[in-house]
Coordinates of C-alpha atoms and ligand atoms in Angstrom, one line a residue:
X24 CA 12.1 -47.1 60.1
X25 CA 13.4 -47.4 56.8
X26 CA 10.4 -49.3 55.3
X27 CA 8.7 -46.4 56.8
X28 CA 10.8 -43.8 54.9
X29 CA 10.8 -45.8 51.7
X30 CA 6.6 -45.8 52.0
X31 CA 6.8 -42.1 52.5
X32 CA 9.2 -41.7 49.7
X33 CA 7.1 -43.2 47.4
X34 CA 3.7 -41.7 48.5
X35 CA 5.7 -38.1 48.4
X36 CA 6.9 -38.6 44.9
X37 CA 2.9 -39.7 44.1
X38 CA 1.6 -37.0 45.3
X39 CA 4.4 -34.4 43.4
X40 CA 3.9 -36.1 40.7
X41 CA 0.4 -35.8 40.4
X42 CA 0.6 -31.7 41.5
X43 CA 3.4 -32.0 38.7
X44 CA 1.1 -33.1 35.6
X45 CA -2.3 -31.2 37.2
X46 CA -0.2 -28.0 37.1
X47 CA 0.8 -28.9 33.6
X48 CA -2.4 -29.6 32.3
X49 CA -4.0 -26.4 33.9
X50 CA -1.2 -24.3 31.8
X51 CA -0.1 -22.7 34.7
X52 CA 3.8 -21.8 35.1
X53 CA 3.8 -22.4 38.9
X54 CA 3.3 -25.3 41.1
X55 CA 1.8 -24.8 44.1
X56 CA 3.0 -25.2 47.3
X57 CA 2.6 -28.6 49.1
X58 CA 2.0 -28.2 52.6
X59 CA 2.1 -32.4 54.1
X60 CA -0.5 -32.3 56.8
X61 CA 1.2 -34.7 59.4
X62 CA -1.9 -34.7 61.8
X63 CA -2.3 -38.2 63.9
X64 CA 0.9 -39.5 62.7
X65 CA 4.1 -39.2 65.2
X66 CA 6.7 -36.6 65.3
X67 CA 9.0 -39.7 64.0
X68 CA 7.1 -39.1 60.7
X69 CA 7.8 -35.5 60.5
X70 CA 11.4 -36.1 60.8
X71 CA 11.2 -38.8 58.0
X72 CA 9.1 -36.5 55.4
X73 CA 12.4 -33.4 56.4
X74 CA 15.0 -36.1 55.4
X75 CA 13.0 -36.5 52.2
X76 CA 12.5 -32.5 51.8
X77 CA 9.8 -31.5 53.0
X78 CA 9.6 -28.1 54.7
X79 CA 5.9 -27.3 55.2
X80 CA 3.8 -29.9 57.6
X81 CA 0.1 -29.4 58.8
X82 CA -2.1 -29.8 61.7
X83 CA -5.0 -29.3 63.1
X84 CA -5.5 -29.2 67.1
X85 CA -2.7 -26.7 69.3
X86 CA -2.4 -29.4 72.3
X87 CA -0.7 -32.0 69.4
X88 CA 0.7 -29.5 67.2
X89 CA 2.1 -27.9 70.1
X90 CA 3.9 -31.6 71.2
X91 CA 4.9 -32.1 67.9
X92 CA 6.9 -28.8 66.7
X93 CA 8.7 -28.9 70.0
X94 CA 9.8 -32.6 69.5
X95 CA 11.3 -31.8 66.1
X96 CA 12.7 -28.6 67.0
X97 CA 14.4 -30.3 69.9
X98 CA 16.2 -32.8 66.9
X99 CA 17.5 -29.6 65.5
X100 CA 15.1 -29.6 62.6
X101 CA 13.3 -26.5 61.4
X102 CA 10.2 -26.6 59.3
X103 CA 7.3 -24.2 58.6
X104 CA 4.3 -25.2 60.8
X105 CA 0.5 -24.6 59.5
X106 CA -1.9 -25.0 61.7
X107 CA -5.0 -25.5 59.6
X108 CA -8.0 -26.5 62.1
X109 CA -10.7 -24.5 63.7
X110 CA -8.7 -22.1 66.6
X111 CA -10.5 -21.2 69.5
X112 CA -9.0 -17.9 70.6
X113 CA -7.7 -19.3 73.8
X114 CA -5.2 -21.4 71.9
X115 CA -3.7 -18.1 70.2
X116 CA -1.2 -17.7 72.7
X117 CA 0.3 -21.1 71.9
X118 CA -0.3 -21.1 68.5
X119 CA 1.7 -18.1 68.1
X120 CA 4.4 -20.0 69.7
X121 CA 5.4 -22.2 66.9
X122 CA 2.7 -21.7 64.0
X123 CA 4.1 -19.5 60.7
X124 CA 1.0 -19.1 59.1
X125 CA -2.6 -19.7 60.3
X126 CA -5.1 -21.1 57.6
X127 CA -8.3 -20.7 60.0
X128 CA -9.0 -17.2 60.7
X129 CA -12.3 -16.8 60.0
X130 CA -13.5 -14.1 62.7
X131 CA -12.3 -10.6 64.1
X132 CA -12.0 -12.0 67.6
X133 CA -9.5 -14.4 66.4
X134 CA -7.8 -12.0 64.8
X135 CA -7.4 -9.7 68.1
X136 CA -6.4 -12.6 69.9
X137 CA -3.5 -13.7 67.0
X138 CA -2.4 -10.5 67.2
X139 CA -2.1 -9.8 70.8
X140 CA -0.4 -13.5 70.8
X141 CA 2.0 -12.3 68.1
X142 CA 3.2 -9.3 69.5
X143 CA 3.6 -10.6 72.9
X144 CA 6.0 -13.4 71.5
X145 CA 7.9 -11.0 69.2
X146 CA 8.6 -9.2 72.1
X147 CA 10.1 -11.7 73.8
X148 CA 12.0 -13.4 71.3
X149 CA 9.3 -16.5 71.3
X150 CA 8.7 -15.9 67.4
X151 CA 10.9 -13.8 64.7
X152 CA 8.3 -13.0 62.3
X153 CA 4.7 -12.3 61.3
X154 CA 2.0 -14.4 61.4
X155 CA 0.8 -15.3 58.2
X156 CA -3.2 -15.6 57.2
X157 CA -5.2 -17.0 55.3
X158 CA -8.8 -16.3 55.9
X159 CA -11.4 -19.3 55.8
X160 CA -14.3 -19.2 54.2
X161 CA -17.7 -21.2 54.4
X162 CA -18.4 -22.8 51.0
X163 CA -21.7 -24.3 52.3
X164 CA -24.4 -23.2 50.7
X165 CA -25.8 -20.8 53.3
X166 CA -28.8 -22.3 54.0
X167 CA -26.4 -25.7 54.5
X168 CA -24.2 -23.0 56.8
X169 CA -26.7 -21.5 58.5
X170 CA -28.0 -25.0 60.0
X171 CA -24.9 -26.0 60.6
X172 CA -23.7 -23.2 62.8
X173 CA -27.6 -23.9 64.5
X174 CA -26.1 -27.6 65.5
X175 CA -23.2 -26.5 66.2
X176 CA -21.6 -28.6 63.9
X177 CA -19.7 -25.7 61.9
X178 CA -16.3 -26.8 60.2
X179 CA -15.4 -23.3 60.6
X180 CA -15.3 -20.4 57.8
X181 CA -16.3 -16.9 57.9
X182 CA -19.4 -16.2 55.6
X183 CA -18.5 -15.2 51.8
X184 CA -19.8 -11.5 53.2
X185 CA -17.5 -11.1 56.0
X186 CA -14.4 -11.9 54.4
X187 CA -13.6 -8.1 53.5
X188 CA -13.9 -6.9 57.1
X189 CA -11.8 -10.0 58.2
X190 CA -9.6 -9.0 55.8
X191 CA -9.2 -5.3 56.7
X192 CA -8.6 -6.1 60.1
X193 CA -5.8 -8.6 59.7
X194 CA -4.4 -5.8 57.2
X195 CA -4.4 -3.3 60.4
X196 CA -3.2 -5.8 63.0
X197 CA 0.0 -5.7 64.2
X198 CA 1.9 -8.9 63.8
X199 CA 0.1 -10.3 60.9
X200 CA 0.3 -10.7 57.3
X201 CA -2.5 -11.2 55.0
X202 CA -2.0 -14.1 52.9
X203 CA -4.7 -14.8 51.1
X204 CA -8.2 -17.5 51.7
X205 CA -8.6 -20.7 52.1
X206 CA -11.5 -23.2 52.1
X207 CA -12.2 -26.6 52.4
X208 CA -14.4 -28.2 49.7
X209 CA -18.2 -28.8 51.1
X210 CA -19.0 -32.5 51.3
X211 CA -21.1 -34.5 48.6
X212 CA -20.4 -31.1 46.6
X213 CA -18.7 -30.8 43.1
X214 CA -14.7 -29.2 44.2
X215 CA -14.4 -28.0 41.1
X216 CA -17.4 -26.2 41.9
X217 CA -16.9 -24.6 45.5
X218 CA -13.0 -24.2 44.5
X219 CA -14.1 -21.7 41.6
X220 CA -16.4 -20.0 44.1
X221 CA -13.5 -19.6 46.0
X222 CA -11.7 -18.1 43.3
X223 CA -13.7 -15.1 43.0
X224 CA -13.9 -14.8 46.8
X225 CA -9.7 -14.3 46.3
X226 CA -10.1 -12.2 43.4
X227 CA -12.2 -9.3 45.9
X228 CA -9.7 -9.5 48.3
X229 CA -6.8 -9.2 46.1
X230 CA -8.3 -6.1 44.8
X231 CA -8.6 -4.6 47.8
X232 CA -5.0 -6.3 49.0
X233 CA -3.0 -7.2 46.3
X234 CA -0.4 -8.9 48.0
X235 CA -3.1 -11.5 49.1
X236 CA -2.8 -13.7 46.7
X237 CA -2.6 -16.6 48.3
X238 CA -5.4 -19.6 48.2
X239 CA -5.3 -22.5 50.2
X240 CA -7.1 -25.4 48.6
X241 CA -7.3 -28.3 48.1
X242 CA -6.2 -32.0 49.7
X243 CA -5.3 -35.7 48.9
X244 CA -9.1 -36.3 47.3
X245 CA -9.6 -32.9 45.1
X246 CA -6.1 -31.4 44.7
X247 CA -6.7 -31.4 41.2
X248 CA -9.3 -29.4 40.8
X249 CA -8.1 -26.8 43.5
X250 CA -5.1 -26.7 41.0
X251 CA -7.6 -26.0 37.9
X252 CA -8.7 -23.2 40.1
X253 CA -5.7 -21.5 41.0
X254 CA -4.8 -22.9 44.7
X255 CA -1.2 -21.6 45.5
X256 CA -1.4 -23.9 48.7
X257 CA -2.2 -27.7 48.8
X258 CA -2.8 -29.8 52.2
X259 CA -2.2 -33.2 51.6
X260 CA -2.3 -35.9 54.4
X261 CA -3.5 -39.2 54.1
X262 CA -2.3 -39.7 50.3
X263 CA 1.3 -38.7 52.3
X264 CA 1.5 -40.4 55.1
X265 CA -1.6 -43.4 54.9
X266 CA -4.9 -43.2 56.3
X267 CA -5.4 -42.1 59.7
X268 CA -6.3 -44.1 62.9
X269 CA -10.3 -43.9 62.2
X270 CA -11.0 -42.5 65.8
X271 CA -9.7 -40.6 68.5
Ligands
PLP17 C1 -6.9 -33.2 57.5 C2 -7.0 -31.9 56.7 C3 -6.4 -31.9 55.4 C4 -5.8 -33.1 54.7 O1 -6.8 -34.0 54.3 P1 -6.4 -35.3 53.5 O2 -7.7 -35.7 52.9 O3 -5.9 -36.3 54.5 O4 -5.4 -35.0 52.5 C5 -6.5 -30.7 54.7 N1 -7.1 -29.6 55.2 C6 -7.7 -29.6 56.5 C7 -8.3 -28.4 57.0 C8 -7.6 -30.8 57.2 O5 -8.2 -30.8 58.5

């Protein structure tokens, strides 16, 4: 365990290190916020990475996530929970159980069911505050998204288009808080690229919203240049906590 903790320590102080001298060299006054996405590795880990100060973990799929926030909670440990993945509305309920912000929502359905979820657990005590939001959006080019969507292969995202409407309705729902967008970098594209896209995608919702300034982006391979581009939100895994088990 504590060769384990001293590896963590050293990848942690890596990775700050590098958000340290991007954030630096893009001449802005703020860090971002490093959210350590602990997806595939045990609840053991996320204990280790709160000794060392982390507060903000990520993951992906409810039935793990689920496992994992209540194993921690149950050492008396309490951390901010991000679930980042593709959310099929069915997994609100839970979600909503243990989640304080949601990076995914990229359709109004989900944001009915997050909000129904929400409320429900407010009411009876399950959860003390809001949901946050961040909306996701495709960066595909849409010829790229439109075929994916056709396979079925879709990483999630709402359309550049739709993000307004999204938008609006999480504005209007009770039990949630606009935070801001989020994206994921296309594969084989140029970050820096999709990232600035992304960028003007925040800038029209901010108008509209202008508490929404949040943008989640960036991750172990590109945080750099989601830092160039003004990401408030980083979600770094495997340069934290190692690569992950290749298959499940
Ligand atoms: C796994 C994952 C990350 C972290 O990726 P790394 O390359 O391991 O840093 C970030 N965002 C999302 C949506 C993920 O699924």
């Amino acid at each position: 365990m504590d060769e384990r903790r001293h590896a963590l320590q050293q990848s942690l102080d890596l990775v700050r290190t590098r958000i340290t001298s991007a954030t630096v060299a893009a001449a802005r006054d703020e860090e971002p916020q490093l959210i350590v996405v602990t997806k595939f590795h045990p609840a053991a880990d996320v204990e280790l990475l709160a000794e060392l100060g982390v507060v903000e973990v990520g993951e992906n799929r409810d039935q793990e996530a689920a496992a994992k926030a209540a194993e921690v909670a149950a050492a008396g440990i309490e951390l901010n929970w991000h679930f980042i993945g593709q959310l099929q509305s069915n997994k609100a309920k839970s979600v909503a159980g243990y989640a304080y912000a949601v990076h995914s929502v990229d359709r109004l359905a989900l944001v009915s069911a997050l909000s129904k979820a929400v409320c429900s657990a407010l009411s009876t005590e399950r959860r003390t505050d809001p949901l946050g939001c961040f909306i996701q959006v495709d960066l595909d080019e849409a010829a790229v998204a439109e075929q994916r969507a056709r396979q079925g292969s879709s990483r999630g995202g709402a359309a550049p288009d739709d993000v307004l409407e999204i938008a609006q309705a999480i504005v209007a729902a009770e039990g949630l808080d606009l935070l801001g967008v989020m994206a994921v970098a296309p594969l084989g594209a140029d970050p820096g690229e999709a990232f600035a896209r992304l960028a003007q995608i925040s800038a029209a919702v901010v108008h509209e919203y202008p508490q929404a300034t949040a943008i989640s982006a960036g991750m172990s391979g590109d945080l750099e240049a989601a830092i160039v581009h003004g990401a408030t939100h980083l979600r770094v895994g495997s340069d934290v906590l190692g690569p992950r088990p290749a298959l499940r």
